[in-house]
Amino acid sequence: MLREFKQSILIALWFVFLTFPLMVVRVNTIENVVVWRWENILWVAIGAFALSYCWRYMLARRQRQNKKAEEGIDTRGPLQAALDNVELRNRAMAVLLTLALIFPLVFDTYQTNIMVTALIFVVLGLGLNIGVGLAGLLDLGYVAFFGVGAYTYAILNANFDMGFWIVLPIGGVLGCLFGVVLGFPILRLRGDYLAIVTLGFGMIFKVVMENWETLSQGPSGIANIDRPGLFGIEMTLAQSTVYIYYIMIALVVLTIIVTNRLKNSRVGRAWIALREDEIACVAMGIDMARTKLSAYALGAFWAGMVGVLFAAKTTFINPAGFTFMQSAIILSIVVLGGMGSILGVILGAFILVLLPEYLRAFSEYRMLVFGAAMTLMMIFRPQGLISNLRQIYQYKGSKDKAAHDG
Amino acid sequence: MTDKKHKLLEVKGLTMDFGGLRAVDSVSLAVHEGEIAALIGPNGAGKTTFFNCVTGIYTPTSGDILLHPKGLETRRLNGFKPNKVTEMGLARTFQNIRLFSGMTVLENVMIGRHCRTYSGIFRSILRNRSVREEEQETIETSYRLLEKVGLEKFVNEFARNLPYGAQRRLEIARALATDPFLLLLDEPAAGMNPYETSELDQLICRISEEEQIAILLIEHDMKLVMKISNPIYVMEYGKKIAQGSPFEIRDNPKVIEAYLGEEVDA
Ligand SMILES: Nc1ncnc2c1ncn2[C@@H]1O[C@H](COP(=O)(O)OP(=O)(O)OP(=O)(O)O)[C@@H](O)[C@H]1O
Ligand SMILES: [Mg+2]
């Protein structure tokens, strides 16, 4: 502690010295006098000291935790511990769901709309989490599948007047198909190569949509897409927003159930094993191609579905809405929340979508804050906000072992 | 023919080239039912490469790898994917331990059951009765295997937190979970202390006897090899230089030279 204190003081002094010419000395060229702003020394010193001290404290804390973890001591924070408690978790889920259900009744259309956006990113995060978090397949072009879904609805709606509910599954299936098609060439790739190729796929989607005018109406996009219908009932904008909100809640619940079940199943275990060690995985009898493709396709499925909903919500889409930025945000959601952790991804989506929304004042610094937050995250908490909940297995401690073996 | 044991694995003239390097040079060997065979040789002799060819990690340059499962037709394994080879009943462990370090000990073994279970995506989502039963079955089987190798006290530990010797045994349990009839062990005793090694040799013998699994093992620990295995195959610079019972091998001048030569180098 004392050492950290001393070092921080040294750093503060060093910064004072470094910034002296900038912060303290100022030449007033009009009156030809030098202004000495001594008070700035204090601010620089305090600022540098505080930052440095925090930094050191966090690093030291992390080291202590790592050490404890090595010795097998419980290092979970209170939140993590509470989440590991199944009963508590179920109760929290129930409360959250109730809150979610009454949300649009309490808040206005504007807030509900923002919430829908957040929920869309929850589903996207959960979908990407299958590939990135569970199977370890980095995908920087995930937004393409989202775009496939959105354009599927836009095109089918504009040309064939097909309704939202019919296209919703079609969008999912098409997303899935694209996932498989794009998955094939990258089966053998790993790490950086995979990242670059998927990045390319994301770009290709946008370029194709910009240039294939007959299909997608080019950069100007497709407008006047129908909102979701409900037995032909006419709805005002506000009503429609609430309706979409509830559809979205249902979709989120469905995604959570499905991904959770898959995660704790034979298939999910294979995905995780694939992430851990590919060679051991195939040597243990797991079909790599099939497992990878299924992870890809399933992730793309959710993106496709929610893409349809996105098009129905905004009623207007154009290629500029499906850029690398979106992919990066979705990936950040997964990384920030905690790879492989469903709750983490949900939390991550809310943070990354809602914070910028409510902190409009900082919107210009958004990417800057984003980058800084991610960097800090990687240094201090690489496992994400909420790390993966462990599945608990029940087994008979078999004393009647001989009977089984015989 | 009655006293002649069934031949499970037959490798004929196996050759593997890496660019200009011939790592395995027309090696032939066979493993019979009930055998614990050993493959020995100095460092870099090509033993691991031989294993990798047999298990489908590498596709051999030439030669035949024939598998004769009991009661089934003979299959030529060349060019098979590793997972197919494992499905056919040939499991292995790795010299440089390759566990799923972020998964628990039990989950590691459960992965081994993958190729013997069936629940796909849709059934996993529905999670109906048969899926749950299969899952429970997987858990029980895996737990029993952990008991067999003496790791049940680590069941919920992350694999990476296990002591070295335990990790090697976990690899064996994971391989056993695939229901093999032939088990290939790549230096199972490497890095173990004498006590762990003696436990290991008992474990290997038990697997061989109780489970009727034939074993082919690579090992540098001569005491272990001489004690439990017969026949022994010796490789040097990619070539098979000798084969026979422990006694024949011990007195074989070529083998002595190969090993002494290595000692002078060291
Ligand atoms: N993937 C590869 N590419 C190129 N050369 C390889 C490859 N794998 C192995 N080799 C070479 O093949 C030769 C045999 O290696 P191998 O690992 O099979 O030896 P080994 O008998 O298992 O030795 P050790 O007892 O040290 O494990 C070595 O010269 C090695 O460098
Ligand atoms: Mg080797």
mmCIF file of C-alpha atoms in Angstrom, chain A residues 152-163 167 215:
data_model
loop_
_atom_site.group_PDB
_atom_site.id
_atom_site.type_symbol
_atom_site.label_atom_id
_atom_site.label_comp_id
_atom_site.label_asym_id
_atom_site.label_seq_id
_atom_site.Cartn_x
_atom_site.Cartn_y
_atom_site.Cartn_z
ATOM 1 C CA THR A 152 -35.642 -10.186 -46.392
ATOM 2 C CA TYR A 153 -38.611 -8.528 -44.772
ATOM 3 C CA ALA A 154 -38.186 -5.246 -46.607
ATOM 4 C CA ILE A 155 -37.990 -6.896 -50.016
ATOM 5 C CA LEU A 156 -40.699 -9.470 -49.468
ATOM 6 C CA ASN A 157 -42.940 -6.813 -48.004
ATOM 7 C CA ALA A 158 -42.359 -4.281 -50.741
ATOM 8 C CA ASN A 159 -42.641 -6.722 -53.649
ATOM 9 C CA PHE A 160 -45.000 -9.426 -52.487
ATOM 10 C CA ASP A 161 -46.794 -7.655 -49.689
ATOM 11 C CA MET A 162 -45.899 -10.410 -47.273
ATOM 12 C CA GLY A 163 -46.684 -9.810 -43.616
ATOM 13 C CA VAL A 167 -41.443 -13.361 -42.863
ATOM 14 C CA LEU A 215 -33.052 -5.946 -55.451
#
